[in-house]
mmCIF file of C-alpha atoms in Angstrom:
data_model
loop_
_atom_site.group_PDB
_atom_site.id
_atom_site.type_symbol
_atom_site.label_atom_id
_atom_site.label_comp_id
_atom_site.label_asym_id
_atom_site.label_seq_id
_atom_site.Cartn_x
_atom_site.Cartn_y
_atom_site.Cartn_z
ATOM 1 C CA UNK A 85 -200.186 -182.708 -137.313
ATOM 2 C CA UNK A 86 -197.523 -180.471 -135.690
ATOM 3 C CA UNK A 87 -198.728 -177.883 -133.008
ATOM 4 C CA UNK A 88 -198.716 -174.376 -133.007
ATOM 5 C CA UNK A 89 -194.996 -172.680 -133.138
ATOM 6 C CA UNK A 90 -194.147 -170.176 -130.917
ATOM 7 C CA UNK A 91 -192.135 -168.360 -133.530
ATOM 8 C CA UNK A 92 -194.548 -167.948 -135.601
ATOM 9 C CA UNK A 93 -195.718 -164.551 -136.562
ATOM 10 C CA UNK A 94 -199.240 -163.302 -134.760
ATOM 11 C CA UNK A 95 -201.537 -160.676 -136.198
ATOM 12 C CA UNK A 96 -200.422 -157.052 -135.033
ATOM 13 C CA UNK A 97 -196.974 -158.433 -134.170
ATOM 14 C CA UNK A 98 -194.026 -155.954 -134.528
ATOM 15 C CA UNK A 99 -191.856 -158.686 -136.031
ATOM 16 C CA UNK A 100 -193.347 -158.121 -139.279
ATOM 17 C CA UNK A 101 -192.189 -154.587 -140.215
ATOM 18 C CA UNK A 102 -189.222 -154.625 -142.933
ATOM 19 C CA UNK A 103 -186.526 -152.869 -141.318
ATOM 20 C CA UNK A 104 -183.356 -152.936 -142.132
ATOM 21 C CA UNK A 105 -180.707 -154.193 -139.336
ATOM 22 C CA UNK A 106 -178.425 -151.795 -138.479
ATOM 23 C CA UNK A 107 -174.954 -152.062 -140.476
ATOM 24 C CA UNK A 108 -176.370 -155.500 -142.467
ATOM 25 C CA UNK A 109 -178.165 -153.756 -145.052
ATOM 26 C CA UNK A 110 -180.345 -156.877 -144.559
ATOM 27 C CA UNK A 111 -183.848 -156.364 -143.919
ATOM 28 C CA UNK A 112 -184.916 -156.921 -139.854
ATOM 29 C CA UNK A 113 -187.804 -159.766 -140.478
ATOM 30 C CA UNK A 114 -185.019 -161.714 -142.607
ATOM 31 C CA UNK A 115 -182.742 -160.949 -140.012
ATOM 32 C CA UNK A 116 -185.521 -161.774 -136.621
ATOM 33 C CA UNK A 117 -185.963 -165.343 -138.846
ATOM 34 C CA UNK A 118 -182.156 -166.095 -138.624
ATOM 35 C CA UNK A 119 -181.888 -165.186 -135.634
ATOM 36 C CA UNK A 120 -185.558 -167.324 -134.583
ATOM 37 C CA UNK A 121 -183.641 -170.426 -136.159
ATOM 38 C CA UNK A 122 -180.791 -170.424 -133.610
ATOM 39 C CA UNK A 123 -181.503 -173.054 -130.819
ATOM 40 C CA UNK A 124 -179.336 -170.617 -128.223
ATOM 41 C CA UNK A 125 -181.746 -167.420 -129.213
ATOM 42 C CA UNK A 126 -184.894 -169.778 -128.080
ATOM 43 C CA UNK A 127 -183.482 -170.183 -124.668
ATOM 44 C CA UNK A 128 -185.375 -168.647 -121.826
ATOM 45 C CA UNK A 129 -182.949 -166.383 -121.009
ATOM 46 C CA UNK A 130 -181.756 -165.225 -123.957
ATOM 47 C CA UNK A 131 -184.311 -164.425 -125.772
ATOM 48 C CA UNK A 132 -185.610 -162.441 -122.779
ATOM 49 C CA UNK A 133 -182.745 -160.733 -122.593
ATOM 50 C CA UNK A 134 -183.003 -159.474 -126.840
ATOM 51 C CA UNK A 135 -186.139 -158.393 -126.092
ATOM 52 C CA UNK A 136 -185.943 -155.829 -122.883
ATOM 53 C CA UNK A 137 -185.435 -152.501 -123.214
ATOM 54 C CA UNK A 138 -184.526 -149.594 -120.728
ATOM 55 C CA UNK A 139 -185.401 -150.531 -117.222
ATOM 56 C CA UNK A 140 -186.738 -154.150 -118.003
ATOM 57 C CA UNK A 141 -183.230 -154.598 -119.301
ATOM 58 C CA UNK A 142 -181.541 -153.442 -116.550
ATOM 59 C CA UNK A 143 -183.501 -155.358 -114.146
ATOM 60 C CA UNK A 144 -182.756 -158.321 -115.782
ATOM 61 C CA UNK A 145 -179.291 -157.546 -116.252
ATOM 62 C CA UNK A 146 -178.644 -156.398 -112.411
ATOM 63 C CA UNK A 147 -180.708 -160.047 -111.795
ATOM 64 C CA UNK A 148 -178.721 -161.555 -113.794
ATOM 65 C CA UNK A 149 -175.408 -160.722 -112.487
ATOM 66 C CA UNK A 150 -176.440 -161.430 -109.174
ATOM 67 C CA UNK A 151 -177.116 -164.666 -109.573
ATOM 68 C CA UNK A 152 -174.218 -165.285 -111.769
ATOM 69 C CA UNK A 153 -171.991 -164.589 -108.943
ATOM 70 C CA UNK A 154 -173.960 -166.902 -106.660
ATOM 71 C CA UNK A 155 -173.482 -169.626 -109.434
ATOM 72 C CA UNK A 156 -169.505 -168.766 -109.547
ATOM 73 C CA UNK A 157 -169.252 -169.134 -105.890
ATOM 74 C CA UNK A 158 -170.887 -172.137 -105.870
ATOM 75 C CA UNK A 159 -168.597 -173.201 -108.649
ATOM 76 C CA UNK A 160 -165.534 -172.475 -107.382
ATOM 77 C CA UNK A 161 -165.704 -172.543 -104.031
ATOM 78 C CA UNK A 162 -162.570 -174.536 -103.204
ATOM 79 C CA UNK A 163 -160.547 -171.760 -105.510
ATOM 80 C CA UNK A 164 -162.309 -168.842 -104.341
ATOM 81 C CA UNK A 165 -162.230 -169.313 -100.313
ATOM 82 C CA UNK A 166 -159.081 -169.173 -98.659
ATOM 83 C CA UNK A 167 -160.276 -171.988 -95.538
ATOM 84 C CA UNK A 168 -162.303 -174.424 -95.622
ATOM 85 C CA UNK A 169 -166.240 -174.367 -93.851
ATOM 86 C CA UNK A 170 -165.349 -176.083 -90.778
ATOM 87 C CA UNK A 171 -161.757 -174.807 -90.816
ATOM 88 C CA UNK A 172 -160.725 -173.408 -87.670
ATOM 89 C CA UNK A 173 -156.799 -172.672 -87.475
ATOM 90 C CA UNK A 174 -153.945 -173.103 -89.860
ATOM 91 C CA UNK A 175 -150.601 -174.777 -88.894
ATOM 92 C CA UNK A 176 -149.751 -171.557 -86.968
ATOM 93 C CA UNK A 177 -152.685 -172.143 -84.949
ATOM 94 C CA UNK A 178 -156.411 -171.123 -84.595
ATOM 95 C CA UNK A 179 -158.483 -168.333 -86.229
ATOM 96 C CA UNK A 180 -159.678 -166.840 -82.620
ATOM 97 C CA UNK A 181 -162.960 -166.141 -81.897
ATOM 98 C CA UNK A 182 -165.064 -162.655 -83.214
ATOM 99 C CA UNK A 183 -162.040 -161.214 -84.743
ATOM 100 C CA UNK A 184 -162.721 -157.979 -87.240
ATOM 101 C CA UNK A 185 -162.804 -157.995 -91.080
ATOM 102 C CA UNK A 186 -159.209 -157.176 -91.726
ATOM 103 C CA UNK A 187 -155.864 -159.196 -91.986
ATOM 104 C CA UNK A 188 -156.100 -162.614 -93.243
ATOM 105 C CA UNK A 189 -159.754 -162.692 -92.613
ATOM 106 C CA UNK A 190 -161.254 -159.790 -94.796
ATOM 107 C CA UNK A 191 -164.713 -160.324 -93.428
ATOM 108 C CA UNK A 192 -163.707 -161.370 -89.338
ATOM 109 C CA UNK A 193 -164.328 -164.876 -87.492
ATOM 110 C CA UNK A 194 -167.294 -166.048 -86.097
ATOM 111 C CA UNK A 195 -168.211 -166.553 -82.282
ATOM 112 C CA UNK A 196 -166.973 -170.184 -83.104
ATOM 113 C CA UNK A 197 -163.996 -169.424 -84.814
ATOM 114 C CA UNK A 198 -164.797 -170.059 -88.216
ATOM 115 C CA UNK A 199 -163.552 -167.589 -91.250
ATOM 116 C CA UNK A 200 -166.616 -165.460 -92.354
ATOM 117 C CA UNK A 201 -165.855 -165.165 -95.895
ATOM 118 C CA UNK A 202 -164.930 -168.403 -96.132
ATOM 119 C CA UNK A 203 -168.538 -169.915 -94.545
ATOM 120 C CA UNK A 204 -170.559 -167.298 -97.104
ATOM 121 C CA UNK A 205 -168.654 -168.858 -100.130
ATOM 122 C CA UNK A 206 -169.535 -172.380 -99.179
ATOM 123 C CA UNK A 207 -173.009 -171.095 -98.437
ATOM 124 C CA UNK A 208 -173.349 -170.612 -102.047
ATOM 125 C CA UNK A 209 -172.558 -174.547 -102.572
ATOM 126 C CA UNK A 210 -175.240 -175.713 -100.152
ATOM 127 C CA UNK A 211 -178.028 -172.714 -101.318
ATOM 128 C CA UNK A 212 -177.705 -174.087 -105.465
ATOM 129 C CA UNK A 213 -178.213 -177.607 -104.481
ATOM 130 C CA UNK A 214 -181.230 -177.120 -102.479
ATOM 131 C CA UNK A 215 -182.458 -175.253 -105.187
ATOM 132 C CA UNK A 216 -181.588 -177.894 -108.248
ATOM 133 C CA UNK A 217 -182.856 -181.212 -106.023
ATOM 134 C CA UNK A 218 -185.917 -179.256 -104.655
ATOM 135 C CA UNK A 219 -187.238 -177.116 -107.896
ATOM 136 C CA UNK A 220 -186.172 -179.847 -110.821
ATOM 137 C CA UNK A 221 -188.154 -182.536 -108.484
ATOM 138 C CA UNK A 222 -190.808 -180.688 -107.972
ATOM 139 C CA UNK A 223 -190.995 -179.313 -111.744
ATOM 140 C CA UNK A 224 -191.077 -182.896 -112.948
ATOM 141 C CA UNK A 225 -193.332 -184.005 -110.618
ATOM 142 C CA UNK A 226 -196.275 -181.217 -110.858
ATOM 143 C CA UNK A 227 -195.496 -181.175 -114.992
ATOM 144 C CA UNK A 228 -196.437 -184.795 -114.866
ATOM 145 C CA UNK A 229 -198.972 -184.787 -112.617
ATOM 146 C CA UNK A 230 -200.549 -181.891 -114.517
ATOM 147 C CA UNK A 231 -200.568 -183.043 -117.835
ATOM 148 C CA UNK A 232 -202.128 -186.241 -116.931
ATOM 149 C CA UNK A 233 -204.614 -184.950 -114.649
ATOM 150 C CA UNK A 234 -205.701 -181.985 -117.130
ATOM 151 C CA UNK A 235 -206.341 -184.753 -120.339
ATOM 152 C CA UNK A 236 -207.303 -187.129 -118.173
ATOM 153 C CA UNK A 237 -209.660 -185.742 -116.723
ATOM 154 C CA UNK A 238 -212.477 -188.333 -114.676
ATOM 155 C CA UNK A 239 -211.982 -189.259 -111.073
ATOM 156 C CA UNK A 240 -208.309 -189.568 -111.257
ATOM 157 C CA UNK A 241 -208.331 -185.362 -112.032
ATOM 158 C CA UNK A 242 -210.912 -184.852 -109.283
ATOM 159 C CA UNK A 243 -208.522 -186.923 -106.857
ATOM 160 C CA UNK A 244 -205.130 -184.948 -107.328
ATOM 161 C CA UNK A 245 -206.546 -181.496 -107.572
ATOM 162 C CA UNK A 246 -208.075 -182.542 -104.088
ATOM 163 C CA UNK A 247 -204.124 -183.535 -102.877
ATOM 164 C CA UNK A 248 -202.850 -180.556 -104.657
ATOM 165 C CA UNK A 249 -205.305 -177.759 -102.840
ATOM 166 C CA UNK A 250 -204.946 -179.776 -99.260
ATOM 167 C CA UNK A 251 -201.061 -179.400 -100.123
ATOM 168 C CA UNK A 252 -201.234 -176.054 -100.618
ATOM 169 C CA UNK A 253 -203.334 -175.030 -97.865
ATOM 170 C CA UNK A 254 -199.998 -175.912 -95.432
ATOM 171 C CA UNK A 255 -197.575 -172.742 -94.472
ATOM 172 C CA UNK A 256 -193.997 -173.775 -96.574
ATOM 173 C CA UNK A 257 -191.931 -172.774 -93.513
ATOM 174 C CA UNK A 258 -194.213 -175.231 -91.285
ATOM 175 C CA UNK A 259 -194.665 -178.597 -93.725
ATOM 176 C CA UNK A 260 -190.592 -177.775 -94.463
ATOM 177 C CA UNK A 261 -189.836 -178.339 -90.484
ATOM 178 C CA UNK A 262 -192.181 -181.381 -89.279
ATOM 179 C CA UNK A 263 -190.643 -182.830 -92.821
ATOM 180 C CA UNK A 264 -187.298 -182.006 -92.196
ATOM 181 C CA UNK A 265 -187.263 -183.952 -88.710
ATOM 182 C CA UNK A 266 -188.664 -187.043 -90.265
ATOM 183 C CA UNK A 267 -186.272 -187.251 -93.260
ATOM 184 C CA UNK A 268 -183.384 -186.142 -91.214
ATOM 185 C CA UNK A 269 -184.543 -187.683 -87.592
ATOM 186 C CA UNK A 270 -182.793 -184.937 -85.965
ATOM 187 C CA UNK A 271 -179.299 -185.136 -87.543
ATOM 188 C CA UNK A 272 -178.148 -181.917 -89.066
ATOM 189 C CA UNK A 273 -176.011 -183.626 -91.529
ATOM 190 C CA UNK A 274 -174.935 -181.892 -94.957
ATOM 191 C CA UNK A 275 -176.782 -184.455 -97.176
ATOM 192 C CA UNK A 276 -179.589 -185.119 -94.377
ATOM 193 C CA UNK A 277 -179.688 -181.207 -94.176
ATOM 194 C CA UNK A 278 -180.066 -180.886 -98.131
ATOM 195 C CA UNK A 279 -182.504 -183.510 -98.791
ATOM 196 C CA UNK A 280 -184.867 -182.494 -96.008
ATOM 197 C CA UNK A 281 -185.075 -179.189 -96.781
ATOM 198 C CA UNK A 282 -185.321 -180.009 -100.708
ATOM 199 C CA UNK A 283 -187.611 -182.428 -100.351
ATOM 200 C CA UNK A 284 -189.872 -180.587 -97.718
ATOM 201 C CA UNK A 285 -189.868 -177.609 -100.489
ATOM 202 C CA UNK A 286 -190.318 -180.319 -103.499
ATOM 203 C CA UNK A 287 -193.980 -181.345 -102.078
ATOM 204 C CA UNK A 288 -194.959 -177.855 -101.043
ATOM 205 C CA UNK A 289 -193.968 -176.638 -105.236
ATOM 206 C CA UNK A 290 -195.659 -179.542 -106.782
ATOM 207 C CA UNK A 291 -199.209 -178.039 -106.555
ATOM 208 C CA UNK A 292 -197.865 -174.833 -108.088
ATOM 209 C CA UNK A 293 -196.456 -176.460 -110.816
ATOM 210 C CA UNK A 294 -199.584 -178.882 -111.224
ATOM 211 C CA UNK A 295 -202.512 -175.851 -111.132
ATOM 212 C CA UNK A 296 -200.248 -173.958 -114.142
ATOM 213 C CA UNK A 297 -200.109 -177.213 -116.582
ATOM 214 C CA UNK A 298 -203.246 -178.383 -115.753
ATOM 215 C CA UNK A 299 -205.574 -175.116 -116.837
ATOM 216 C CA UNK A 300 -203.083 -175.378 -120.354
ATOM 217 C CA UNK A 301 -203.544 -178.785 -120.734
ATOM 218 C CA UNK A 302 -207.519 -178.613 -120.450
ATOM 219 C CA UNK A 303 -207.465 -175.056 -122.601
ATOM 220 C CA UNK A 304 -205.344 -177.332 -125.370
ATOM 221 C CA UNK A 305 -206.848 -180.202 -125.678
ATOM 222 C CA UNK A 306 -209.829 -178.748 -127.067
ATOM 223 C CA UNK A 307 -207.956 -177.145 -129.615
ATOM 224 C CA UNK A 308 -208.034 -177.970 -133.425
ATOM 225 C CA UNK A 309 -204.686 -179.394 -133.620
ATOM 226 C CA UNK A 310 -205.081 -181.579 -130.919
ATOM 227 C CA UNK A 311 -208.803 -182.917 -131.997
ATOM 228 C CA UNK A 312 -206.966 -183.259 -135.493
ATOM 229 C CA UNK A 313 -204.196 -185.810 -134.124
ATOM 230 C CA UNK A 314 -206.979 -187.913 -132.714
ATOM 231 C CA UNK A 315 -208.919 -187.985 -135.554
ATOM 232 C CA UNK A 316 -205.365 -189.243 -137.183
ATOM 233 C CA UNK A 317 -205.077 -192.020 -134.657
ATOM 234 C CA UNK A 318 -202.792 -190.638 -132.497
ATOM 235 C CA UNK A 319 -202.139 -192.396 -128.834
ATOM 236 C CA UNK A 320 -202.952 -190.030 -126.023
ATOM 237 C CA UNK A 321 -199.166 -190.783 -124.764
ATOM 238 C CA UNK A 322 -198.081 -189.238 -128.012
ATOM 239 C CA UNK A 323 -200.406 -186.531 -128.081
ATOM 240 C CA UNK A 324 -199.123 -185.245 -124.513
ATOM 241 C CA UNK A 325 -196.230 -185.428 -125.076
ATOM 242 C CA UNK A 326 -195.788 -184.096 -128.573
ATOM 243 C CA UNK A 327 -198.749 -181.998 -128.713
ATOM 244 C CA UNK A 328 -199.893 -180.574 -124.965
ATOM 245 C CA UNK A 329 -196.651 -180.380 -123.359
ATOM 246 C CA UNK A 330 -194.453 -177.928 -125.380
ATOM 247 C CA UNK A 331 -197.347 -175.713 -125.727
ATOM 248 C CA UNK A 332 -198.741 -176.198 -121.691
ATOM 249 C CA UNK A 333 -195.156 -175.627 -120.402
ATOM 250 C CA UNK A 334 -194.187 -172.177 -121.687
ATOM 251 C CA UNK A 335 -194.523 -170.350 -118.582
ATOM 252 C CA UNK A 336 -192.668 -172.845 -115.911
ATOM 253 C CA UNK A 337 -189.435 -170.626 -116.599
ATOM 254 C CA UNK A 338 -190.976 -168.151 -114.590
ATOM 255 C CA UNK A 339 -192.064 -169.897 -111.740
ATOM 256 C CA UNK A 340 -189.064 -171.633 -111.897
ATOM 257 C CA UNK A 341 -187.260 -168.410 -110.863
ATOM 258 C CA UNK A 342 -189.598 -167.258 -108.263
ATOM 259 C CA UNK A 343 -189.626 -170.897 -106.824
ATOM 260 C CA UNK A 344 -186.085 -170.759 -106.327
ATOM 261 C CA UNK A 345 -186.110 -167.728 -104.507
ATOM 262 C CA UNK A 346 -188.762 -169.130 -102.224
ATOM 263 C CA UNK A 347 -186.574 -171.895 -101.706
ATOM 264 C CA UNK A 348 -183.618 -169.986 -100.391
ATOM 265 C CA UNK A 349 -185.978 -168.419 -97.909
ATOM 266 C CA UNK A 350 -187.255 -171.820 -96.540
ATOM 267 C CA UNK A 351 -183.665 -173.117 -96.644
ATOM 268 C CA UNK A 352 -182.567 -170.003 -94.437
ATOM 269 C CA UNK A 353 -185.459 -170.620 -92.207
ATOM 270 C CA UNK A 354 -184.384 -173.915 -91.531
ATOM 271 C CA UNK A 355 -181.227 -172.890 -90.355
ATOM 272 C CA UNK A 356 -182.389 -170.352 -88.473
ATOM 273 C CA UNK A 357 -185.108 -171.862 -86.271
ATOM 274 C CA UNK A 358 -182.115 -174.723 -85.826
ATOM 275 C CA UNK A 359 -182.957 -177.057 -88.106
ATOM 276 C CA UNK A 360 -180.247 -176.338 -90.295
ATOM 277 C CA UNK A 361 -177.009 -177.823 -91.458
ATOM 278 C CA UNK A 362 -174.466 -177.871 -88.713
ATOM 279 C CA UNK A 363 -171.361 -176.161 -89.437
ATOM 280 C CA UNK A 364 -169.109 -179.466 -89.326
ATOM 281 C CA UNK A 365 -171.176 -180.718 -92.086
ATOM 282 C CA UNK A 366 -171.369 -178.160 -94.682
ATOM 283 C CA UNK A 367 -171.684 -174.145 -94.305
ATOM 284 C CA UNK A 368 -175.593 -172.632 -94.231
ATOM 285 C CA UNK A 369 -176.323 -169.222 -94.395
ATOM 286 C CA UNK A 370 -179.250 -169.313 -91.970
ATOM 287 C CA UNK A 371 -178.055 -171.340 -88.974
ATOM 288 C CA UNK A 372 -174.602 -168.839 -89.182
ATOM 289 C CA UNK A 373 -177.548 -166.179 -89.030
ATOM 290 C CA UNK A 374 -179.359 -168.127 -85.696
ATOM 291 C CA UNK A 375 -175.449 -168.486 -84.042
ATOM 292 C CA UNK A 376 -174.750 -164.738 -85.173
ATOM 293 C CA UNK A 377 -177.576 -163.587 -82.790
ATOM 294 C CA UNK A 378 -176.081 -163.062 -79.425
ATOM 295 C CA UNK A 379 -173.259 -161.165 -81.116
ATOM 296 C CA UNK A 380 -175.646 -158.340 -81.874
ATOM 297 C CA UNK A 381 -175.670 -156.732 -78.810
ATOM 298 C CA UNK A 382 -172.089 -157.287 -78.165
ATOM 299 C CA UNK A 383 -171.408 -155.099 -81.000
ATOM 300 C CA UNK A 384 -169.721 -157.628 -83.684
ATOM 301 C CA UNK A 385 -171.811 -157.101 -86.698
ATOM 302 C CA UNK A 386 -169.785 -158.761 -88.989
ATOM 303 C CA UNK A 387 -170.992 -162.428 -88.378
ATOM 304 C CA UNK A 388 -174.983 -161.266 -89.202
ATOM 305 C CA UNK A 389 -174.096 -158.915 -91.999
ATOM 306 C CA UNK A 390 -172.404 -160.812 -94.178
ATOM 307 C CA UNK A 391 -175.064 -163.908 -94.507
ATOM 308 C CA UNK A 392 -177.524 -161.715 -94.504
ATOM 309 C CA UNK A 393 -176.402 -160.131 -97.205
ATOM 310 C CA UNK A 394 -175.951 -163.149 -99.476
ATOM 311 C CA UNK A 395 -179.491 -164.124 -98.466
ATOM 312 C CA UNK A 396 -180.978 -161.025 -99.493
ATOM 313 C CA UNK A 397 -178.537 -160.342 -102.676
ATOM 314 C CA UNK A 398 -179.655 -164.327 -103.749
ATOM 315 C CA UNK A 399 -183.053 -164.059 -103.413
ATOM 316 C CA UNK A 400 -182.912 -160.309 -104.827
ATOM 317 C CA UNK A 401 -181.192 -161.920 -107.774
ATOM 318 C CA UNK A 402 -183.947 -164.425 -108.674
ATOM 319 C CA UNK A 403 -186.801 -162.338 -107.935
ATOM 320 C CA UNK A 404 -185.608 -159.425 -110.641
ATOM 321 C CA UNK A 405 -184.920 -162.215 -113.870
ATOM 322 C CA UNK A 406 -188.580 -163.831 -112.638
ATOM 323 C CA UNK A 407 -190.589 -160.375 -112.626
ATOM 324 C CA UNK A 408 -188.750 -159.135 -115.619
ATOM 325 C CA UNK A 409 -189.919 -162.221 -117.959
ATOM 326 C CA UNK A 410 -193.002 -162.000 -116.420
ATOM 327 C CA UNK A 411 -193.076 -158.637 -117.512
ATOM 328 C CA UNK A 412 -191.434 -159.806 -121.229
ATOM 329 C CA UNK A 413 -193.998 -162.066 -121.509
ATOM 330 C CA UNK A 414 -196.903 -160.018 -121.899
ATOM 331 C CA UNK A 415 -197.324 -159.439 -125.779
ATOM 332 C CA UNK A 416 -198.723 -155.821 -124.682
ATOM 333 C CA UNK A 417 -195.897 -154.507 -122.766
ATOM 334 C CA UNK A 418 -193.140 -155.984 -125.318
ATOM 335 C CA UNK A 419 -195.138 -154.085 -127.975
ATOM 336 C CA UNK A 420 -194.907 -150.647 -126.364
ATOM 337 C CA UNK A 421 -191.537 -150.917 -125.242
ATOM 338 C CA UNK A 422 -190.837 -151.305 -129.081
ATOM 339 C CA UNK A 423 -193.176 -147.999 -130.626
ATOM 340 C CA UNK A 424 -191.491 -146.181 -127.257
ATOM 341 C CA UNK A 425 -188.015 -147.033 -128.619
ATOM 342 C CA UNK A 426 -188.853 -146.175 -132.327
ATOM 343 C CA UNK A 427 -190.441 -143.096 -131.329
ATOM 344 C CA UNK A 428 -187.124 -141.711 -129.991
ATOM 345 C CA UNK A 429 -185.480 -142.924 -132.993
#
């Protein structure tokens, strides 16, 4: 027996109402089921996207972009900055140190030397792969975890959720530091760097992710469909996996996006406390933030403004797509948006 579809239409649903789409002459519910059938229109994203209205919209539009051009940077790094991170001269000679935005270095040098625009593009690189290794691991793990532990149930659920609360209980910033000193030992390499501060994140997210699948997975398996598939014979294996975990997993895009903001922050507060990524090794925005200090006083802003600014524009980013679907995925809020919008029609 197949489980519930999420496309399916719910009593007092909107999508029902025979409209005709504008310039088809084709009615909207034929025209919301061809558009339901289209794997793309299903994504996340997307289908967030054809759903906002007004504000919502441009919240997740504005998020959107923001993090597009985080993605592009990290991308296309090599085309986009003109040096290298840990580039300090050219054949002519070197950069200088604390030089203003202007010239052939648009946003200054650092106190070291290094090209400022140059180290925030990079930045990008190192931010996006802390935030794949760190929030994919930990997605997997605490899906896994959570699915088991949830239909399990017994001693083995009592166990985790006992690992997962301890787990919790620990400040991010403080389990991501005593971590990143065992994985790395000390050396601020740019793959030592990465993996402590992912992994560090990836065991602070997992009870997050666990708590979330869990509560579905005990909430489903008492439904019909589920009790129906063992009365057919069906393995537990099969029923988590075909049953449970489409249904238990709906709302991990969200965390997903607030995770990943989270994870910028911890990153950045690596760097900054010195626990970072030195600059030989890859560019970080939050130890250029720590060596930026001193030039505060001294009156160069440029080499604090500029990382700052790509923090706070990344994690800006994330947080708007995450709050608007949260906000898209409350049935009640979609549904006034939509008599607001035919009312002024």
């Amino acid at each position: 027996m197949s489980t519930p579809d999420s496309t399916s239409p719910t009593p007092g649903s909107n999508d029902n109402v025979a409209e005709v789409a504008p310039g088809s002459g084709v009615p909207a519910i034929a025209y919301d089921d061809k558009a339901k059938k289209s794997w793309f229109n299903r994504l996340p994203i997307v289908s967030h996207l054809r759903q906002s209205v007004g504000l919502q919209r441009g919240m997740l539009i504005t998020g959107l972009i923001l993090c597009g051009i985080v993605l592009i940077c990290a991308v296309f790094a090599p085309l986009i900055a003109p040096y290298g991170f840990n580039q300090l001269g050219t054949a002519d000679g070197n950069f200088g140190s604390k030089l203003p935005p202007g010239g052939t270095h648009i946003w200054g040098t650092t106190v070291g030397g290094y090209d400022v625009f140059s180290r925030v593009v990079w930045g990008a690189q190192t931010a996006v792969a802390v935030i794949i290794v760190a929030v994919i691991m930990s997605l997997f793990a605490g899906v896994i975890l959570g699915l088991v532990s949830g239909y399990l149930g017994g001693w083995l659920d009592r166990i985790l959720v006992v690992i997962a609360d301890a787990v919790y209980a620990f400040p991010t910033l403080l389990l991501a530091l005593v971590m990143s000193i065992a994985i790395s030992g000390g050396q601020s390499s740019a793959w030592g760097g990465i993996a402590a501060a992912a992994f560090s994140i990836t065991v602070v997210f997992i009870p997050q992710y666990f708590r979330v699948v869990r509560a579905e997975t005990l909430r489903l398996k008492a439904e019909p469909f589920v009790e129906s598939a063992i009365v057919l014979g069906a393995s537990k294996t099969r029923i988590i996996s075909k049953h449970i975990f489409r249904n238990a997993t709906r709302t991990l895009p969200l965390i997903f996006t607030l995770n990943s903001s989270e994870a910028i922050l911890t990153l950045a507060g690596l760097g900054f406390l010195g626990f970072g990524i030195e600059p030989t090794s890859a560019s970080e925005w939050g130890y250029d933030l720590n060596k930026a200090l001193p030039d505060v006083t001294s009156g160069v802003w440029w080499t604090s403004v500029y990382p700052g600014l790509a923090i706070v524009l990344t994690v800006l980013g994330i947080t708007l797509v995450g709050e608007s679907m949260n906000d898209l995925n409350d049935p009640r809020l979609r549904v006034r948006r939509k008599a607001k919008t035919k009312d002024a029609k």
